[in-house]
XYZ file of C-alpha atoms in Angstrom:
556
model
C 48.332 -10.258 14.207
C 45.248 -12.417 13.475
C 46.107 -14.951 15.413
C 46.846 -12.829 18.520
C 43.894 -10.825 18.299
C 41.940 -14.566 18.378
C 43.956 -15.355 21.203
C 42.974 -11.911 23.217
C 39.331 -12.370 22.462
C 38.961 -16.124 23.274
C 41.460 -15.499 26.332
C 39.336 -12.899 27.943
C 36.563 -14.953 27.697
C 38.355 -17.902 29.486
C 39.533 -15.570 32.000
C 35.771 -14.720 32.875
C 34.997 -18.359 33.085
C 37.369 -19.108 35.537
C 36.592 -15.594 37.113
C 40.308 -14.370 36.428
C 40.181 -10.699 35.463
C 43.533 -9.698 34.419
C 44.578 -6.782 31.839
C 48.267 -8.165 31.380
C 48.470 -9.217 27.911
C 50.934 -12.206 28.027
C 48.269 -14.616 30.375
C 45.482 -13.418 28.326
C 47.074 -14.812 25.029
C 48.544 -17.762 26.992
C 44.459 -18.198 28.071
C 43.504 -17.534 24.197
C 46.318 -20.473 22.771
C 44.758 -22.823 25.191
C 41.027 -21.891 24.444
C 41.521 -22.335 20.582
C 43.570 -25.934 21.306
C 40.518 -27.416 23.194
C 37.809 -25.337 20.996
C 39.679 -27.066 17.491
C 40.165 -30.662 19.668
C 36.503 -30.530 20.102
C 35.697 -29.532 16.554
C 37.990 -32.417 15.136
C 36.365 -35.122 16.757
C 33.561 -34.490 14.328
C 34.763 -33.128 11.408
C 37.869 -30.996 9.624
C 39.516 -27.912 10.980
C 39.217 -25.836 7.976
C 37.077 -22.656 6.403
C 33.955 -23.925 8.634
C 36.297 -23.760 11.821
C 37.839 -20.381 10.788
C 34.124 -18.921 10.504
C 33.110 -20.229 13.638
C 35.946 -18.272 15.175
C 35.568 -15.378 13.325
C 31.859 -15.114 14.769
C 32.982 -16.018 18.188
C 35.651 -13.260 18.255
C 33.168 -10.702 16.743
C 30.855 -11.398 19.976
C 33.485 -11.420 22.398
C 34.855 -8.051 21.272
C 31.440 -6.346 20.627
C 30.743 -7.548 24.463
C 34.222 -6.495 25.880
C 35.665 -3.306 23.937
C 36.829 -1.524 27.102
C 38.687 -4.214 28.321
C 40.075 -5.570 25.085
C 41.185 -2.011 24.533
C 42.401 -1.568 28.333
C 44.655 -4.829 27.616
C 46.574 -3.245 24.518
C 46.758 0.097 26.223
C 48.481 -1.047 29.447
C 51.063 -3.546 26.953
C 51.702 -0.472 25.118
C 52.297 1.316 28.258
C 54.460 -1.856 29.354
C 56.545 -1.335 26.243
C 57.079 2.427 26.437
C 58.443 1.844 30.075
C 61.268 -0.461 28.959
C 64.670 0.915 28.328
C 66.158 1.690 25.422
C 68.495 -1.248 25.148
C 65.752 -3.613 25.710
C 63.494 -1.674 23.435
C 66.006 -2.568 20.772
C 66.605 -6.161 21.399
C 62.699 -6.663 21.762
C 62.555 -5.434 18.009
C 65.527 -7.056 16.563
C 64.463 -10.242 18.123
C 60.641 -9.711 16.333
C 62.133 -9.457 12.955
C 64.721 -12.262 13.575
C 61.568 -14.651 14.268
C 59.330 -13.578 11.885
C 62.603 -13.806 9.059
C 62.987 -17.076 10.821
C 59.609 -18.402 10.784
C 59.704 -17.781 6.553
C 62.772 -20.294 6.379
C 62.988 -23.854 5.387
C 61.987 -26.331 8.364
C 64.760 -27.854 10.554
C 63.333 -30.458 12.776
C 63.500 -34.118 11.161
C 59.985 -34.690 13.079
C 58.164 -32.500 10.690
C 59.242 -34.705 7.751
C 58.259 -37.595 9.572
C 54.828 -36.663 10.741
C 54.239 -32.964 11.832
C 53.304 -32.072 8.370
C 50.925 -35.130 7.695
C 49.279 -34.790 10.917
C 48.223 -30.933 10.361
C 46.985 -32.229 6.604
C 44.737 -34.678 8.137
C 43.236 -32.457 10.768
C 42.414 -29.762 7.820
C 40.966 -32.537 5.501
C 39.377 -34.834 7.795
C 39.855 -34.109 11.227
C 40.697 -37.051 13.967
C 40.330 -40.306 11.786
C 39.934 -43.323 12.884
C 43.268 -45.769 13.146
C 45.185 -43.045 11.350
C 48.234 -44.676 13.141
C 47.523 -47.590 11.051
C 49.138 -45.618 8.357
C 52.033 -44.438 10.010
C 52.182 -44.953 13.696
C 53.984 -41.785 14.051
C 50.646 -40.018 13.107
C 49.242 -41.543 16.621
C 51.369 -38.968 18.037
C 49.093 -36.126 17.087
C 50.175 -33.758 19.853
C 47.631 -30.267 21.413
C 49.968 -28.365 19.496
C 49.331 -30.001 16.045
C 45.421 -29.702 16.444
C 46.395 -26.193 17.309
C 48.659 -25.411 14.795
C 46.140 -26.658 11.917
C 43.280 -24.451 13.655
C 46.060 -21.479 12.508
C 47.578 -22.911 9.324
C 44.348 -21.494 7.217
C 44.935 -24.047 4.414
C 41.985 -22.544 2.491
C 44.444 -19.444 1.905
C 47.740 -20.735 1.589
C 49.706 -23.753 1.930
C 52.789 -22.566 3.695
C 51.901 -20.715 7.358
C 52.978 -24.019 9.787
C 54.966 -21.502 11.886
C 52.299 -21.181 15.202
C 55.837 -22.168 17.229
C 57.661 -19.153 16.058
C 54.170 -17.008 17.817
C 54.876 -18.694 20.645
C 58.447 -17.870 21.015
C 57.612 -14.353 20.494
C 55.586 -14.414 23.551
C 58.169 -16.130 25.355
C 60.549 -13.307 24.710
C 58.494 -10.433 25.384
C 57.530 -12.014 28.680
C 61.625 -12.339 29.195
C 62.030 -9.052 28.227
C 59.502 -7.185 30.453
C 61.132 -9.272 33.318
C 64.650 -8.596 32.705
C 63.371 -4.774 32.623
C 61.546 -5.646 36.374
C 65.125 -7.155 37.501
C 66.783 -4.278 36.884
C 64.655 -2.320 39.222
C 63.697 -5.084 41.413
C 66.949 -7.306 41.362
C 65.001 -10.453 42.141
C 66.227 -13.688 41.166
C 62.716 -15.363 39.374
C 63.074 -11.806 36.986
C 66.541 -12.468 35.750
C 66.082 -16.093 35.452
C 62.749 -15.602 33.436
C 64.882 -12.622 31.776
C 67.634 -14.779 30.493
C 65.115 -16.922 28.224
C 66.083 -15.075 24.934
C 69.665 -15.796 25.753
C 69.072 -19.577 23.896
C 67.300 -18.268 20.865
C 69.869 -19.436 18.564
C 68.851 -22.975 19.826
C 65.016 -22.084 19.852
C 65.252 -20.415 16.393
C 66.281 -24.046 14.745
C 62.934 -25.285 15.641
C 60.272 -22.768 14.887
C 60.243 -22.808 11.415
C 58.214 -26.194 11.935
C 55.221 -26.580 14.634
C 57.449 -28.341 17.083
C 55.839 -29.131 20.478
C 59.109 -28.611 21.709
C 58.714 -24.773 21.914
C 55.287 -24.113 23.649
C 56.426 -26.583 26.294
C 59.916 -24.163 26.778
C 58.199 -21.391 27.134
C 55.500 -22.386 28.949
C 57.974 -24.022 31.559
C 59.940 -21.263 32.266
C 56.726 -19.030 32.539
C 55.584 -22.212 35.258
C 59.044 -21.587 37.195
C 58.629 -18.103 37.056
C 55.282 -17.924 38.711
C 56.096 -20.660 41.150
C 59.084 -18.325 42.539
C 56.868 -15.515 42.647
C 53.757 -16.551 43.870
C 54.247 -20.068 45.986
C 53.160 -18.804 49.298
C 50.300 -16.108 47.508
C 46.663 -16.599 48.630
C 45.837 -14.895 45.379
C 43.749 -17.856 43.715
C 44.474 -16.194 40.068
C 48.277 -17.017 40.305
C 47.462 -20.650 40.985
C 45.075 -20.546 38.110
C 47.485 -19.448 35.494
C 49.970 -21.924 36.886
C 47.308 -24.884 36.730
C 46.568 -24.209 33.102
C 50.199 -23.932 32.280
C 50.310 -27.408 33.854
C 47.579 -28.231 31.812
C 48.835 -26.495 28.697
C 51.994 -28.364 28.339
C 50.756 -32.058 29.243
C 48.402 -31.479 26.002
C 51.071 -30.111 24.204
C 53.764 -33.115 25.154
C 52.816 -35.903 27.277
C 56.403 -36.461 28.165
C 56.868 -33.385 30.430
C 54.233 -35.031 32.712
C 56.705 -34.149 36.096
C 55.612 -30.361 35.387
C 52.039 -30.900 36.550
C 53.414 -31.868 40.108
C 54.597 -27.678 40.403
C 50.451 -26.646 40.282
C 49.343 -29.574 42.461
C 52.076 -28.252 45.165
C 50.550 -25.289 45.415
C 46.778 -26.120 45.330
C 48.087 -28.620 48.583
C 49.548 -25.124 50.286
C 46.261 -24.002 49.976
C 43.488 -26.131 49.569
C 41.094 -25.490 52.404
C 41.259 -21.663 51.526
C 40.373 -21.835 47.576
C 38.554 -25.505 48.189
C 34.884 -23.703 46.944
C 36.701 -21.721 43.907
C 38.208 -25.048 42.088
C 35.174 -25.931 39.786
C 36.132 -23.615 36.932
C 39.877 -24.948 36.632
C 38.788 -28.592 37.564
C 36.648 -28.702 34.753
C 39.444 -27.543 32.313
C 41.600 -30.076 33.987
C 39.220 -32.665 33.323
C 38.522 -31.162 29.843
C 42.107 -31.411 29.099
C 42.424 -35.161 30.143
C 39.230 -36.348 28.334
C 40.363 -34.780 25.132
C 43.994 -36.532 25.404
C 42.399 -39.517 25.872
C 39.866 -39.173 22.810
C 42.366 -38.469 20.491
C 44.683 -40.716 21.051
C 41.553 -43.723 20.828
C 40.231 -42.406 17.788
C 43.496 -42.189 15.964
C 45.261 -45.615 17.719
C 42.848 -47.163 19.517
C 45.212 -46.764 22.470
C 44.062 -44.041 24.710
C 47.138 -43.874 26.573
C 49.579 -43.502 23.049
C 52.265 -43.772 23.802
C 51.364 -46.514 26.262
C 50.122 -49.631 24.970
C 48.951 -51.374 27.552
C 45.254 -50.500 27.680
C 43.949 -51.171 24.289
C 39.897 -50.767 22.736
C 38.526 -53.260 21.463
C 37.817 -51.729 17.909
C 38.432 -52.866 14.460
C 41.047 -49.851 13.800
C 43.582 -50.189 16.824
C 47.332 -50.733 16.052
C 48.855 -53.848 16.676
C 50.882 -54.327 19.379
C 53.559 -55.696 16.879
C 53.429 -52.775 15.184
C 53.634 -50.145 18.539
C 56.583 -52.309 19.725
C 58.366 -52.185 17.122
C 58.274 -48.466 16.617
C 59.042 -47.811 20.177
C 61.546 -50.527 20.928
C 63.635 -49.440 17.494
C 62.986 -45.616 18.434
C 64.475 -46.521 22.299
C 67.506 -47.880 20.557
C 68.449 -45.011 18.517
C 67.643 -42.613 21.484
C 70.388 -44.913 23.488
C 72.471 -44.868 20.676
C 72.446 -48.862 20.334
C 72.010 -51.612 18.191
C 69.563 -53.982 18.695
C 71.800 -56.859 19.851
C 73.498 -54.463 22.227
C 70.568 -53.793 23.665
C 69.239 -57.037 24.530
C 73.152 -57.903 25.972
C 73.865 -54.681 27.510
C 73.104 -53.655 31.310
C 71.196 -50.355 31.897
C 74.433 -48.853 33.267
C 76.414 -49.843 30.240
C 73.424 -48.237 28.359
C 73.193 -45.349 30.191
C 76.906 -44.583 29.405
C 76.222 -45.153 25.845
C 73.917 -42.292 25.553
C 75.790 -40.311 27.799
C 79.152 -40.440 26.147
C 77.007 -40.166 22.621
C 79.542 -38.448 20.259
C 78.979 -35.010 19.132
C 76.279 -32.526 20.348
C 74.140 -34.811 21.812
C 77.043 -36.475 23.969
C 77.713 -33.036 24.590
C 74.138 -32.020 25.828
C 73.855 -35.340 27.876
C 77.358 -34.760 30.233
C 76.428 -31.124 30.706
C 72.666 -31.996 31.400
C 73.913 -34.544 34.338
C 76.719 -31.990 35.437
C 74.474 -29.259 35.813
C 71.909 -31.172 37.398
C 74.539 -32.452 40.258
C 75.780 -28.990 41.132
C 72.657 -27.311 41.138
C 71.844 -28.507 44.950
C 75.313 -26.911 46.067
C 74.106 -23.684 44.374
C 70.659 -23.591 45.545
C 71.962 -24.308 49.257
C 75.152 -21.840 49.095
C 72.875 -18.924 47.277
C 68.732 -19.141 47.405
C 68.525 -21.582 49.819
C 64.144 -21.482 49.360
C 61.465 -23.920 49.163
C 60.720 -22.993 45.079
C 63.909 -23.641 44.067
C 64.153 -26.944 45.908
C 60.492 -28.335 44.701
C 61.140 -26.919 40.921
C 64.781 -29.247 41.060
C 63.064 -31.957 42.841
C 60.520 -31.834 39.757
C 63.216 -31.373 37.185
C 65.249 -34.586 38.565
C 61.986 -36.634 38.665
C 61.276 -35.279 34.697
C 64.975 -36.105 33.612
C 64.713 -39.360 35.146
C 61.793 -40.228 33.422
C 62.716 -39.215 29.930
C 66.073 -41.555 30.552
C 63.866 -44.328 31.107
C 61.653 -43.588 28.074
C 62.891 -41.041 25.474
C 66.088 -39.101 26.459
C 66.251 -36.611 23.493
C 68.233 -33.464 24.813
C 65.458 -31.512 22.971
C 62.863 -33.236 25.403
C 64.904 -31.900 28.544
C 67.157 -29.182 27.211
C 64.791 -26.672 29.209
C 65.802 -28.197 32.411
C 69.681 -27.713 31.482
C 69.283 -24.011 30.205
C 67.156 -23.273 33.458
C 69.679 -24.305 35.406
C 72.633 -23.349 33.995
C 71.308 -19.742 33.842
C 70.900 -20.383 37.891
C 74.530 -20.870 38.114
C 75.570 -18.654 36.075
C 73.378 -15.878 37.756
C 74.875 -17.057 41.551
C 78.074 -15.966 40.311
C 77.904 -13.051 37.691
C 74.589 -10.583 38.099
C 76.580 -7.027 36.510
C 74.237 -5.588 34.346
C 76.909 -4.713 31.792
C 77.783 -8.600 31.746
C 74.009 -9.507 31.292
C 73.676 -6.989 28.107
C 76.849 -8.560 26.673
C 75.722 -11.683 26.771
C 72.119 -10.147 24.972
C 74.182 -9.017 22.496
C 76.549 -11.751 21.350
C 73.484 -14.022 21.498
C 71.237 -12.091 19.272
C 74.504 -11.455 16.876
C 74.908 -15.315 17.108
C 71.142 -15.717 16.273
C 71.311 -13.662 13.258
C 74.327 -15.007 12.148
C 72.970 -18.636 11.689
C 69.843 -17.040 10.314
C 71.710 -15.260 7.661
C 74.412 -17.166 6.654
C 74.776 -21.417 5.385
C 76.660 -23.357 7.675
C 77.455 -26.983 8.070
C 76.855 -28.752 11.261
C 79.109 -31.956 10.610
C 80.792 -31.016 13.625
C 77.857 -31.153 15.583
C 75.601 -33.955 14.307
C 75.979 -37.387 12.076
C 72.526 -36.803 10.901
C 73.135 -35.510 7.335
C 69.351 -34.032 7.313
C 70.341 -31.803 9.607
C 73.747 -31.152 8.928
C 73.254 -27.559 7.627
C 70.945 -24.938 8.702
C 68.186 -22.875 6.617
C 69.377 -19.800 6.073
C 66.796 -16.906 5.127
C 66.122 -16.171 1.534
C 65.163 -12.263 0.372
C 62.209 -14.278 -1.543
C 61.054 -15.154 1.721
C 60.130 -11.327 2.140
C 57.131 -12.375 0.095
C 56.694 -15.701 -0.127
C 57.661 -18.468 2.973
C 59.317 -21.612 2.555
C 57.125 -24.491 1.808
C 56.437 -26.590 4.761
C 58.949 -29.285 3.564
C 62.771 -29.100 3.294
C 63.214 -31.834 0.905
C 62.691 -31.936 -2.818
C 60.373 -35.024 -2.845
C 58.607 -36.295 -5.864
C 55.703 -38.637 -5.530
C 54.097 -41.931 -6.896
C 50.763 -43.410 -6.232
C 51.222 -47.155 -4.774
C 48.196 -49.333 -4.711
C 48.351 -52.457 -1.844
C 45.085 -54.286 -1.959
C 42.245 -51.733 -1.325
C 45.119 -48.933 -0.286
C 46.286 -46.598 -2.797
C 48.624 -44.087 -1.132
C 51.268 -41.666 -2.514
C 54.654 -42.745 -1.762
C 58.056 -40.880 -2.164
C 60.002 -41.954 -5.393
C 63.356 -41.883 -3.702
C 63.189 -42.368 0.414
C 65.158 -39.893 2.754
C 64.756 -41.828 5.805
C 62.753 -44.963 6.392
C 59.598 -42.907 8.390
C 59.906 -40.071 6.019
C 56.418 -38.690 4.378
C 57.170 -35.056 3.427
C 54.688 -32.932 1.947
C 52.835 -35.336 -0.134
C 49.063 -35.423 -0.717
C 46.961 -37.791 1.383
C 47.179 -40.469 2.075
C 50.975 -40.362 1.882
C 53.625 -42.769 3.618
C 56.940 -44.504 2.623
C 56.244 -47.553 0.359
C 59.862 -49.124 2.276
C 57.874 -48.972 5.552
C 54.333 -50.285 3.936
C 56.614 -53.136 2.836
C 59.051 -53.622 5.711
C 55.698 -54.242 7.960
C 54.312 -56.477 5.482
C 57.484 -58.738 5.134
C 58.661 -58.994 8.846
C 55.708 -58.445 10.892
C 52.768 -59.584 8.507
C 50.792 -56.500 9.080
C 49.215 -54.481 6.556
C 46.901 -50.835 6.746
C 43.933 -51.163 4.738
C 41.196 -48.713 4.443
C 37.868 -49.373 6.471
C 35.340 -47.952 3.691
C 35.294 -46.144 0.653
C 36.254 -43.219 2.004
C 39.544 -41.541 3.471
C 37.440 -40.518 6.229
C 36.181 -43.693 7.262
C 40.206 -44.346 8.632
C 42.063 -47.381 8.839
C 43.150 -50.908 9.953
C 45.562 -53.213 10.172
C 45.119 -56.812 8.133
C 47.244 -59.642 9.131
C 49.119 -60.990 6.018
C 51.759 -63.980 5.758
C 55.386 -62.982 6.525
C 58.283 -63.380 3.792
């Protein structure tokens, strides 16, 4: 509730800045999340995101509320009116999904990356802000997402250590917007409303990501909203819709740079109406420039690579990550993503590697094949059922995005929102019966609840033992949320020259850190880098806030 109130107040403030007054709650909440992300990113350059930041945020909340009481109350009244207008079925579904989201957020995190760098990234932000050369300690810490910065602003570490579920709040926003649009579809029968309205059908998948601050969830929510607004307002000359689409695009890139192609959508809208809007673009242009500056700044500070994960531009600073470490990290990661060994990666052609990826075992291969088939079939359904420019453009952007991911990071988590969007499109081209839609919703809610409350074994879906079982809800989580890590890890203190760090006693996997005290890194990783690459992280000064650099050592 506090996050929602804060987002309404700051979102309203941002809407005034870009000269867009709106009483719609969902856009205002998105504006608010973006505002806090920008403010906390600026703050992190100079200091930690802790109680001091919240005192500033609290004062800003009070100032905006005091000067905009009437409009803030109107936003709430309009939203309550929208909820009252929903059918009984949709009201029940929304209420149930809301409670399920809250319950899921209190369970153990499921995402492996949470144990690798999510927890540690947010800890560093809460205690020190952006730290120079942090990626030298663990290169994954150079992947600080705008979503992790935003999560650090809402983790309330000075109150409790287990509030780490901003993705659940984001999914609730997406579900609420979807239910409102589903209600509109039953009145207008517009395809855009139904495509957005089907978003909650995939909750059984989304729920596995929301008990950790996964940047994938905001990408799913914001991309579906971006597609919806393009379908509804491509030809609209109202600049308000463009402002919202542009902000969605900026936000997506700041959260996850791998979704780069989605920025083409607001650029298309701008191209169509540039002459009419040319004298009104300064505020939104400023936000775009600010997003770019903060993206480059956070990368430059933490890794010395302004365009991280790209290594082509490296700053001449002592804390810049050495190319040997970066190349090892990205090359080994890419081989894992393509399901090949280092020897196979060197000897196989691109086509052979692509086929290995496409026909991978279990759920990865199933989703990969499904995605390719859906993208191949979608043009047929667009041409036959909805031959419109908006859909063709979304399809073109989807293909570009998928191709870029296939060349760099072909993880199904990164592109599954495209699979879902076009899968939903194909289904609704064939079936739009209201009873069918209601039945699909009912099955989805029941499946989501079943996975949430009952322990399940996923060995048939994945070979990864760390995610082979779900994290069911426990009654004690009604009062106390599960700790931020699902691992039962104990730590030891290790000294390596001037670096004293906490290391897991028993390593779960090579890159694992868990929830250890700062600084925390796997000893196996430190020793391997020193022995094979001849590099070891060291402190730049007497304090952790001074950051880290990489010292060259003799290879063993």
